[in-house]
């Protein structure tokens, strides 16, 4: 049997990049989706290949339906199968109270986090579903602890978007169970990645750290471990579930 194929959205850096590299080490062929950072995506692919695995980079904005269709068409041409989808792409904008948020910002945050997860899940399920000639599979959605905390005064838009992702996770797990597709989520807490460069506030990292029982932020690799477990056959009876990777918060 040929090696399984994992598609990771937004995988040119951060948690997505760490997931791509760990996936290669665990025997997956890896499709690295990126929106604009072609060079960074190529560097992740080089690490996948250094782990002895095949992989490729495919550009697409996952919030745009036409681009998602092209991404999956390219995946079909290249591998003709999909075993795991990791809906990782997401954005966070500058922190502010809800009263100051514009509709345009709300739409951007929903598009990247929610539309992307919807569109990629729909296309993946078409290929994985037993009733459509697929072999089953797994979807792992990268949500956030913010979905549970609400992020008051900071990012209620982002928390609401991740809440929608969580609800989609629970619903899809039930809708797709008979198709032998498992759907789960991870909820990272504060993880050291570039996402915080866009939503930054002086001293935020230290303020957030004191709210974490382990008194530290997490590394992308620590989230990747949870994603890989949920994707694997070790999680064969786990669906509609969430792992919080948040230092005990
Ligand atoms: P990151 O900014 O380093 O990575 C996010 C990636 O998604 C980027 O490469 C970005 O270009 C890509 N992306 C964004 N919108 C896209 C789109 N429309 N189409 C394609 N790609 C797109 O940040 P990260 O921390 O690695 O974030 C990964 C995921 O983890 C996100 O969903 C984020 O919300 C979630 N998360 C992160 C943290 C944290 O503290 N870092 C905490 C909770 C959840």
Coordinates of C-alpha atoms and ligand atoms in Angstrom, one line a residue:
X1 CA 0.0 0.0 0.0
X2 CA 1.3 3.5 -0.9
X3 CA 2.0 5.9 1.9
X4 CA -0.8 8.0 3.3
X5 CA -1.2 11.6 2.1
X6 CA -1.8 14.5 4.5
X7 CA -2.8 18.0 3.4
X8 CA -2.0 20.8 5.8
X9 CA -3.4 24.3 5.2
X10 CA -1.3 27.4 6.0
X11 CA 1.8 25.2 6.4
X12 CA 4.6 27.6 5.4
X13 CA 5.3 28.5 9.1
X14 CA 4.2 28.0 12.7
X15 CA 2.0 25.1 13.8
X16 CA 1.3 24.1 10.2
X17 CA 5.0 23.9 9.3
X18 CA 5.8 21.9 12.5
X19 CA 2.9 19.5 11.6
X20 CA 4.2 19.0 8.1
X21 CA 7.7 18.1 9.3
X22 CA 6.4 15.7 12.0
X23 CA 4.0 14.1 9.5
X24 CA 6.9 13.4 7.2
X25 CA 8.8 11.8 10.0
X26 CA 5.8 9.6 10.8
X27 CA 5.5 8.3 7.2
X28 CA 3.1 10.7 5.5
X29 CA 3.4 12.2 2.1
X30 CA 2.8 15.9 2.8
X31 CA 0.9 18.6 0.8
X32 CA 2.0 22.0 2.1
X33 CA -0.7 24.6 1.3
X34 CA 0.4 28.2 1.6
X35 CA -1.2 31.6 0.7
X36 CA 1.7 33.8 -0.2
X37 CA 5.0 32.7 1.4
X38 CA 6.3 30.5 -1.4
X39 CA 9.9 30.6 -0.2
X40 CA 9.0 29.6 3.4
X41 CA 6.8 26.8 2.0
X42 CA 9.7 25.5 -0.1
X43 CA 11.9 25.5 3.0
X44 CA 9.3 23.3 4.8
X45 CA 9.2 21.0 1.8
X46 CA 13.0 20.7 2.0
X47 CA 12.6 19.4 5.6
X48 CA 9.9 17.0 4.5
X49 CA 12.3 15.6 1.8
X50 CA 15.1 15.5 4.3
X51 CA 12.9 13.2 6.3
X52 CA 12.8 10.9 3.3
X53 CA 9.3 11.7 2.2
X54 CA 7.6 12.9 -0.9
X55 CA 5.7 16.2 -0.7
X56 CA 4.7 19.3 -2.6
X57 CA 3.7 22.9 -2.1
X58 CA 0.3 24.2 -3.5
X59 CA -0.6 27.9 -3.4
X60 CA -4.2 28.7 -2.5
X61 CA -6.2 31.2 -0.3
X62 CA -8.4 28.7 1.5
X63 CA -11.1 31.4 2.0
X64 CA -11.6 31.5 -1.8
X65 CA -13.8 28.7 -3.2
X66 CA -12.2 28.7 -6.7
X67 CA -8.7 28.5 -5.3
X68 CA -9.7 25.6 -3.0
X69 CA -11.2 23.7 -5.9
X70 CA -7.9 24.2 -7.8
X71 CA -5.9 23.1 -4.7
X72 CA -7.8 19.8 -4.6
X73 CA -7.6 19.3 -8.3
X74 CA -3.8 19.6 -8.1
X75 CA -3.8 17.2 -5.2
X76 CA -5.9 14.7 -7.2
X77 CA -3.5 15.0 -10.2
X78 CA -0.4 14.5 -8.0
X79 CA -1.5 11.8 -5.5
X80 CA -5.1 10.6 -6.3
X81 CA -5.8 10.1 -2.7
X82 CA -6.2 12.0 0.6
X83 CA -6.0 10.4 4.0
X84 CA -5.8 13.4 6.4
X85 CA -6.8 17.0 6.2
X86 CA -5.4 19.5 8.8
X87 CA -7.4 22.7 8.7
X88 CA -4.7 24.9 10.2
X89 CA -4.8 28.2 8.2
X90 CA -6.1 31.0 10.4
X91 CA -5.6 34.7 11.2
X92 CA -5.8 36.8 14.2
X93 CA -6.0 40.6 14.0
X94 CA -5.0 43.4 16.4
X95 CA -6.7 43.2 19.8
X96 CA -9.6 45.6 20.5
X97 CA -13.0 45.6 22.2
X98 CA -15.9 44.4 20.0
X99 CA -17.3 48.0 19.9
X100 CA -14.3 49.1 17.9
X101 CA -14.5 46.2 15.4
X102 CA -15.5 46.9 11.8
X103 CA -17.6 44.5 9.7
X104 CA -14.7 44.3 7.2
X105 CA -12.4 42.9 10.0
X106 CA -15.1 40.5 11.2
X107 CA -15.5 39.2 7.6
X108 CA -11.7 38.7 7.1
X109 CA -11.4 36.7 10.4
X110 CA -14.5 34.6 9.5
X111 CA -13.3 34.0 6.0
X112 CA -9.8 32.7 6.9
X113 CA -10.8 30.7 9.9
X114 CA -14.4 29.5 9.1
X115 CA -14.9 29.5 5.3
X116 CA -11.5 27.9 4.8
X117 CA -12.3 25.1 7.2
X118 CA -15.7 24.6 5.6
X119 CA -14.5 24.6 2.0
X120 CA -11.5 22.3 2.6
X121 CA -13.5 19.9 4.7
X122 CA -16.2 19.7 2.0
X123 CA -13.6 18.9 -0.7
X124 CA -11.7 16.4 1.5
X125 CA -14.9 14.5 2.5
X126 CA -15.8 14.1 -1.2
X127 CA -12.6 12.2 -1.7
X128 CA -12.5 10.3 1.6
X129 CA -16.1 9.1 1.9
X130 CA -16.7 5.4 1.5
X131 CA -20.0 6.0 -0.4
X132 CA -18.0 8.0 -3.0
X133 CA -15.3 5.3 -3.5
X134 CA -12.9 6.7 -0.9
X135 CA -11.1 4.9 1.9
X136 CA -12.3 7.0 4.9
X137 CA -9.9 9.4 6.6
X138 CA -9.4 12.0 9.3
X139 CA -9.8 15.7 9.6
X140 CA -8.1 17.7 12.4
X141 CA -9.3 21.3 12.9
X142 CA -6.9 23.7 14.6
X143 CA -9.2 25.7 16.8
X144 CA -8.1 27.8 19.8
X145 CA -8.6 27.9 23.6
X146 CA -10.1 31.3 22.8
X147 CA -13.2 29.4 21.6
X148 CA -13.8 28.5 25.2
X149 CA -12.5 31.6 26.9
X150 CA -14.3 34.1 24.5
X151 CA -11.2 36.5 24.4
X152 CA -13.1 39.5 25.9
X153 CA -11.5 42.9 25.1
X154 CA -9.1 41.2 22.6
X155 CA -10.5 39.1 19.8
X156 CA -14.1 38.2 20.2
X157 CA -14.3 37.9 16.4
X158 CA -11.5 35.3 16.4
X159 CA -13.0 33.4 19.4
X160 CA -16.4 33.3 17.7
X161 CA -14.8 32.0 14.5
X162 CA -13.0 29.2 16.4
X163 CA -16.3 28.5 18.2
X164 CA -17.8 28.0 14.7
X165 CA -14.9 25.7 13.9
X166 CA -15.6 23.6 17.0
X167 CA -19.3 23.3 16.3
X168 CA -18.5 22.2 12.7
X169 CA -16.1 19.6 14.2
X170 CA -18.8 18.1 16.4
X171 CA -21.4 18.1 13.6
X172 CA -19.1 16.7 10.9
X173 CA -17.9 14.0 13.2
X174 CA -21.5 12.7 13.4
X175 CA -22.4 13.4 9.8
X176 CA -19.3 11.6 8.5
X177 CA -19.0 8.7 11.0
X178 CA -20.6 6.2 8.7
X179 CA -18.3 7.3 5.9
X180 CA -15.4 6.2 8.2
X181 CA -14.1 9.8 8.5
X182 CA -13.1 10.9 12.0
X183 CA -13.2 14.7 12.7
X184 CA -11.5 16.2 15.8
X185 CA -9.9 19.4 16.9
X186 CA -7.0 20.8 18.9
X187 CA -7.3 24.0 20.9
X188 CA -3.9 25.5 21.4
X189 CA -3.3 28.1 24.1
X190 CA -0.5 30.6 23.7
X191 CA 2.0 29.1 21.2
X192 CA 5.1 31.0 20.1
X193 CA 4.5 31.7 16.4
X194 CA 4.3 34.7 14.1
X195 CA 0.6 35.0 14.5
X196 CA 1.2 37.2 17.5
X197 CA 3.2 39.7 15.5
X198 CA -0.1 40.8 13.9
X199 CA -2.1 40.9 17.1
X200 CA 0.7 42.3 19.3
X201 CA 0.5 44.5 22.4
X202 CA 3.7 45.3 24.4
X203 CA 3.9 43.0 27.4
X204 CA 1.1 40.7 26.1
X205 CA 3.3 37.6 26.1
X206 CA 4.2 38.0 29.7
X207 CA 0.7 38.8 30.7
X208 CA -0.7 35.7 29.0
X209 CA 2.1 33.6 30.4
X210 CA 1.1 34.4 34.0
X211 CA -2.4 33.0 33.2
X212 CA -0.9 29.6 32.2
X213 CA -0.5 27.1 35.1
X214 CA 2.7 25.9 33.4
X215 CA 4.0 29.5 33.3
X216 CA 5.2 29.3 29.8
X217 CA 4.0 29.5 26.2
X218 CA 4.0 26.4 24.0
X219 CA 6.0 25.4 21.0
X220 CA 4.5 24.6 17.6
X221 CA 5.9 21.1 17.8
X222 CA 3.9 20.4 21.0
X223 CA 0.7 21.2 19.1
X224 CA 1.9 19.1 16.1
X225 CA 2.2 16.0 18.4
X226 CA -1.5 16.3 19.3
X227 CA -2.6 16.8 15.7
X228 CA -0.6 13.7 14.6
X229 CA -2.1 11.6 17.3
X230 CA -5.7 12.6 16.4
X231 CA -4.9 11.9 12.7
X232 CA -3.4 8.5 13.4
X233 CA -5.0 5.0 13.8
X234 CA -4.1 5.3 17.5
X235 CA -7.2 7.6 17.7
X236 CA -9.4 5.1 15.9
X237 CA -12.3 5.4 18.3
X238 CA -11.9 9.2 18.9
X239 CA -14.2 11.5 16.9
X240 CA -15.9 14.8 17.7
X241 CA -13.2 15.4 20.4
X242 CA -10.8 18.2 21.3
X243 CA -7.3 18.1 22.8
X244 CA -6.3 21.3 24.6
X245 CA -2.6 22.0 24.2
X246 CA -2.5 25.0 26.6
X247 CA -0.2 24.3 29.5
X248 CA -3.1 23.4 31.8
X249 CA -5.0 26.7 31.3
Ligands
LIG1 P1 0.9 31.6 11.8 O1 0.4 33.0 11.5 O2 2.4 31.4 11.9 O3 0.4 30.5 10.7 C1 -0.9 30.7 10.1 C2 -0.7 30.3 8.6 O4 -2.0 30.3 8.0 C3 0.2 31.4 7.9 O5 1.1 30.7 7.2 C4 -0.8 32.1 7.0 O6 -0.3 32.6 5.9 C5 -1.8 31.0 6.8 N1 -3.1 31.5 6.3 C6 -3.9 32.5 6.9 N2 -5.0 32.7 6.2 C7 -4.9 31.9 5.1 C8 -5.7 31.6 4.0 N3 -6.8 32.3 3.8 N4 -5.3 30.7 3.1 C9 -4.2 30.0 3.2 N5 -3.4 30.2 4.3 C10 -3.7 31.1 5.2 O7 0.2 31.2 13.1 P2 0.1 29.8 13.9 O8 0.1 30.2 15.3 O9 1.0 28.7 13.4 O10 -1.5 29.4 13.5 C11 -1.9 28.2 13.1 C12 -3.3 27.9 13.6 O11 -3.2 27.8 15.0 C13 -4.3 29.0 13.3 O12 -5.5 28.5 12.9 C14 -4.4 29.8 14.6 O13 -5.6 30.4 14.7 C15 -4.2 28.6 15.6 N6 -3.9 29.0 16.9 C16 -2.7 29.6 17.2 C17 -2.4 29.9 18.5 C18 -1.1 30.5 18.9 O14 -0.9 31.0 20.0 N7 -0.1 30.6 18.0 C19 -3.3 29.7 19.5 C20 -4.5 29.1 19.2 C21 -4.8 28.7 17.9

